[in-house]
Amino acid sequence: MSRLTTENYLAARRFLLDRGRTLERLMFEREFEGAPAWPVLDALSAYQNEDGGFGHALEPDSVTPASGALATSVALRLLADMGATAGHPLVVGAVRYLSETLGEDAPGVWRIVPRAAADSPHAPWWQQDGLAAGFGAFELNPRAEILAQLIRLGVDRAEFNGLLGEVLDAADRHAEHGMEMHDLMCCARLLDALPVHGPERERLRAALEPAARQALAQASQTGYGIRALDVAPTPSSVLAGAFEAEVAADLRALTSQQGEEGAWWPTWDWGEYGGPEYAAAWEQSRVAWAGVMTLDALRRLAAAGLVDRG
């Protein structure tokens, strides 16, 4: 198995410390160098608005300062990763925002990015026209991701109690016709968060495993799409055993994909969408994404024991 050499690890470290956002830099220091969690939480608070939701380009393809469900789901994931629980003020605010915005567009779902996102630079796929149709009526993305993080954080709110059944029903329906890659990723995170041996976990696994296998086969033919690491990012992931060979291949590829300045860079861009203003914004978002992706690559390689730190 290919390993990340000490030289390449130090190059990635240098990129995160020199060019990564403060948030990713502090998360790296927390996870790889034993720093405390509180600076990460303090940095994350800068992305939170008075309504409790998160924005301010926390998800770098949507630069809007306005709160949105997608950015809030990212924040909840980071909070759970840092060991926060339901009573943490950042979590309390996020839950309040999610409670107040649930069903604004359609019953039982959150709009993935706010309408206000149209007023700031954003990727072309975040155009407001046809957004619900393009993202499966928001049945799985971001809803499954949000539920996953609420479970991890120990949040128990009556208004969210019926959503798990709705997500499981939606996952069954979507899996029958081929599940979109980001829906799969959201559902895989929910799968990992559900109680072990519970009926919900077994039901979701039964839907996701064949759907993921189909999506991976399509991706191998087209060169674009989901990777096994996206549904099984760590050896403890529920689907890791089902895709052991595919995960090993992804890990080998990951070490070879390290690019300039020691970073992993986005393979997508915004094209000519939005003209010069958006082109300038994309350059900033591209570097932000490189920080996110570099930290993510280090996490995945480290979880597999494939990082030589020196």
XYZ file of C-alpha atoms in Angstrom:
310
model
C 0.000 0.000 0.000
C 1.331 3.443 -0.939
C 2.182 5.651 2.010
C 2.405 9.403 2.373
C 6.088 10.046 2.937
C 7.379 12.321 5.661
C 8.435 14.836 3.029
C 4.973 14.922 1.477
C 3.274 15.053 4.870
C 5.383 18.043 5.850
C 4.550 19.726 2.534
C 0.830 19.287 3.248
C 1.345 20.578 6.771
C 3.171 23.623 5.448
C 0.335 24.385 3.027
C -2.306 24.179 5.738
C -0.348 26.368 8.122
C 0.608 28.948 5.493
C -2.390 29.092 3.144
C -5.262 27.214 4.742
C -8.112 29.033 6.390
C -7.765 29.556 10.125
C -10.434 26.907 10.680
C -8.637 24.148 8.778
C -5.274 25.141 10.252
C -6.623 24.845 13.785
C -8.370 21.556 13.033
C -5.101 20.190 11.683
C -3.269 21.275 14.816
C -5.993 19.704 16.953
C -6.076 16.374 15.126
C -2.415 15.929 14.203
C -0.466 17.899 16.793
C -2.519 17.543 19.960
C -3.724 21.146 20.239
C -6.915 21.834 22.223
C -10.353 21.923 20.613
C -11.477 25.300 21.924
C -9.598 27.391 19.305
C -11.377 25.406 16.570
C -14.750 26.141 18.116
C -13.817 29.787 18.525
C -12.853 29.997 14.837
C -16.051 28.234 13.803
C -18.129 30.788 15.714
C -17.055 33.437 13.186
C -19.195 31.661 10.579
C -22.347 31.722 12.726
C -25.031 34.383 12.331
C -27.425 35.846 14.872
C -30.172 33.509 13.676
C -28.010 30.575 14.768
C -27.300 29.321 11.268
C -23.942 29.276 9.530
C -22.795 30.964 6.323
C -19.891 33.237 5.326
C -18.467 30.775 2.770
C -18.011 27.961 5.268
C -18.891 25.866 2.199
C -16.534 27.605 -0.247
C -18.716 27.240 -3.351
C -21.327 29.544 -1.794
C -19.811 32.806 -0.615
C -22.999 34.290 0.836
C -22.835 35.542 4.422
C -26.443 34.403 4.891
C -27.243 31.300 6.888
C -28.064 28.139 4.992
C -28.779 24.499 5.707
C -25.725 23.236 3.829
C -23.266 25.453 5.702
C -25.028 24.659 8.966
C -24.703 20.928 8.289
C -20.963 21.409 7.715
C -20.704 23.291 11.002
C -22.561 20.552 12.870
C -20.208 17.922 11.440
C -17.177 19.913 12.599
C -18.739 20.408 16.019
C -19.332 16.671 16.350
C -15.783 15.966 15.179
C -14.486 18.265 17.907
C -16.481 16.452 20.588
C -19.157 19.089 21.150
C -22.528 18.024 22.539
C -26.117 19.244 22.379
C -25.651 21.890 25.058
C -22.776 23.738 23.385
C -23.863 27.301 22.461
C -22.899 26.856 18.801
C -25.003 23.695 18.617
C -27.926 25.319 20.428
C -27.922 28.184 17.933
C -27.687 25.874 14.940
C -30.561 23.736 16.199
C -32.676 26.837 16.711
C -31.992 27.906 13.130
C -32.819 24.461 11.765
C -36.014 24.312 13.790
C -37.148 27.692 12.520
C -36.328 26.998 8.855
C -37.560 23.400 8.581
C -40.337 23.236 6.007
C -39.957 26.785 4.702
C -39.941 25.522 1.106
C -41.674 22.167 1.462
C -42.824 20.088 4.430
C -40.075 18.303 6.315
C -37.063 19.514 4.315
C -34.469 22.274 4.390
C -33.569 24.300 1.307
C -29.936 23.429 0.679
C -28.691 27.002 0.143
C -30.649 30.165 0.923
C -32.197 32.354 -1.743
C -29.865 35.125 -0.562
C -26.978 33.090 -2.003
C -27.912 34.483 -5.415
C -26.646 37.900 -4.291
C -23.063 36.693 -3.721
C -20.595 34.742 -5.854
C -21.455 31.068 -6.043
C -20.871 27.976 -8.141
C -23.215 27.516 -11.105
C -24.881 24.517 -9.470
C -26.129 26.809 -6.702
C -28.304 28.817 -9.080
C -31.719 29.266 -7.508
C -33.777 28.366 -10.583
C -34.591 24.689 -10.492
C -32.617 24.121 -7.302
C -35.114 21.736 -5.713
C -35.434 19.688 -8.887
C -31.673 19.497 -9.252
C -31.197 18.289 -5.684
C -33.930 15.695 -5.390
C -36.390 18.005 -3.631
C -33.846 18.156 -0.756
C -35.126 14.799 0.502
C -31.632 13.446 1.231
C -29.199 16.329 0.752
C -28.817 18.010 3.189
C -31.487 16.326 5.329
C -29.711 12.995 5.869
C -26.475 14.808 6.688
C -28.212 17.079 9.194
C -29.852 14.135 10.942
C -26.509 12.330 11.094
C -24.869 15.209 12.908
C -27.823 15.784 15.247
C -27.559 12.129 16.279
C -23.807 12.429 16.837
C -24.319 15.557 18.926
C -27.081 13.996 21.028
C -29.745 16.483 19.947
C -33.282 15.310 20.727
C -35.998 17.630 19.471
C -39.629 16.673 18.887
C -39.864 18.556 15.583
C -37.130 16.369 14.100
C -38.437 13.018 15.337
C -40.400 12.070 12.234
C -37.671 12.988 9.781
C -35.650 9.790 10.063
C -38.513 7.679 8.765
C -38.996 10.096 5.882
C -35.302 9.928 5.006
C -35.326 6.131 5.071
C -38.348 6.093 2.772
C -36.634 8.557 0.431
C -33.419 6.528 0.444
C -35.346 3.420 -0.559
C -37.002 5.288 -3.431
C -33.840 6.961 -4.693
C -31.822 3.747 -4.461
C -34.210 1.991 -6.824
C -33.314 4.340 -9.671
C -29.656 5.071 -8.908
C -28.668 7.452 -6.136
C -26.896 10.744 -6.854
C -23.373 10.852 -5.413
C -23.947 13.623 -2.874
C -27.166 11.960 -1.698
C -25.118 8.804 -1.194
C -22.498 10.659 0.818
C -25.128 12.234 3.075
C -26.818 8.872 3.610
C -23.494 7.157 4.327
C -22.822 9.657 7.110
C -26.281 8.969 8.512
C -25.619 5.233 8.307
C -22.449 5.625 10.366
C -24.298 7.720 12.961
C -27.258 5.382 13.509
C -27.254 3.019 16.509
C -25.425 -0.250 15.939
C -27.721 -3.226 15.271
C -30.764 -0.963 15.135
C -33.425 -1.635 12.488
C -32.911 1.797 10.943
C -29.234 1.096 10.325
C -29.941 -2.285 8.774
C -32.645 -0.841 6.547
C -30.459 2.018 5.341
C -27.522 -0.287 4.746
C -29.694 -2.564 2.626
C -30.552 0.403 0.407
C -27.117 2.025 0.296
C -24.795 -0.887 -0.344
C -26.185 -1.838 -3.783
C -26.730 1.827 -4.658
C -23.106 2.607 -3.823
C -21.903 -0.402 -5.806
C -23.855 0.786 -8.831
C -22.556 4.355 -8.479
C -18.962 3.166 -8.141
C -19.291 1.033 -11.260
C -20.604 4.012 -13.203
C -17.806 6.228 -11.895
C -15.173 3.724 -12.972
C -16.567 3.819 -16.506
C -16.930 7.583 -16.814
C -13.993 8.740 -14.688
C -16.314 11.000 -12.700
C -18.411 10.382 -9.644
C -18.278 8.943 -6.193
C -15.313 7.116 -4.667
C -15.420 4.302 -2.151
C -13.713 6.623 0.340
C -16.722 8.924 0.091
C -19.012 6.280 1.578
C -16.401 4.530 3.734
C -13.892 7.202 4.819
C -12.478 5.232 7.759
C -11.944 1.555 8.563
C -14.800 1.784 11.091
C -17.329 3.025 8.519
C -20.300 0.692 8.142
C -19.673 0.145 4.427
C -15.903 -0.296 4.722
C -16.055 -4.074 4.669
C -18.252 -4.153 1.590
C -15.794 -2.048 -0.422
C -12.431 -3.085 0.979
C -10.703 -3.460 -2.395
C -12.172 -0.231 -3.740
C -11.120 1.705 -0.630
C -7.581 0.343 -0.938
C -7.445 1.503 -4.552
C -8.740 4.938 -3.548
C -6.074 5.258 -0.862
C -3.354 4.373 -3.359
C -4.696 6.991 -5.740
C -5.003 9.586 -2.986
C -1.285 9.650 -2.266
C -0.572 10.263 -5.960
C -3.072 13.125 -6.205
C -1.140 15.478 -3.943
C -0.385 18.519 -6.058
C 1.390 21.834 -6.055
C 2.447 23.286 -2.712
C 1.768 19.922 -1.082
C -1.996 20.355 -1.317
C -4.887 18.449 -2.781
C -6.731 20.809 -5.128
C -10.319 20.824 -6.401
C -10.839 19.105 -9.722
C -13.758 21.374 -10.570
C -14.165 25.107 -11.161
C -16.894 27.647 -11.848
C -15.938 28.057 -15.490
C -16.951 31.404 -16.962
C -20.092 31.576 -14.846
C -20.584 35.010 -13.293
C -17.870 36.797 -15.257
C -14.771 38.513 -13.800
C -16.281 39.089 -10.348
C -16.941 35.397 -9.893
C -13.556 34.483 -11.383
C -11.837 36.458 -8.622
C -14.078 34.906 -5.982
C -13.341 31.443 -7.337
C -9.606 31.943 -6.879
C -10.224 32.516 -3.170
C -12.664 29.620 -2.961
C -10.208 27.364 -4.785
C -7.553 27.941 -2.135
C -10.140 27.461 0.614
C -11.183 24.166 -0.959
C -7.540 23.095 -1.155
C -7.296 23.522 2.601
C -10.479 21.530 3.165
C -9.382 18.778 0.784
C -5.825 18.591 2.103
C -7.010 18.148 5.666
C -9.532 15.563 4.491
C -6.865 13.635 2.580
C -4.577 13.595 5.611
C -7.420 12.353 7.797
C -8.272 9.503 5.451
C -4.684 8.424 5.000
C -4.003 8.682 8.728
C -7.117 6.636 9.555
C -5.679 3.877 7.379
C -2.246 4.188 9.027
C -0.615 5.428 5.838
C 1.030 8.679 6.970
C 4.710 8.906 7.887
C 5.022 12.016 10.038
C 8.722 11.765 10.742
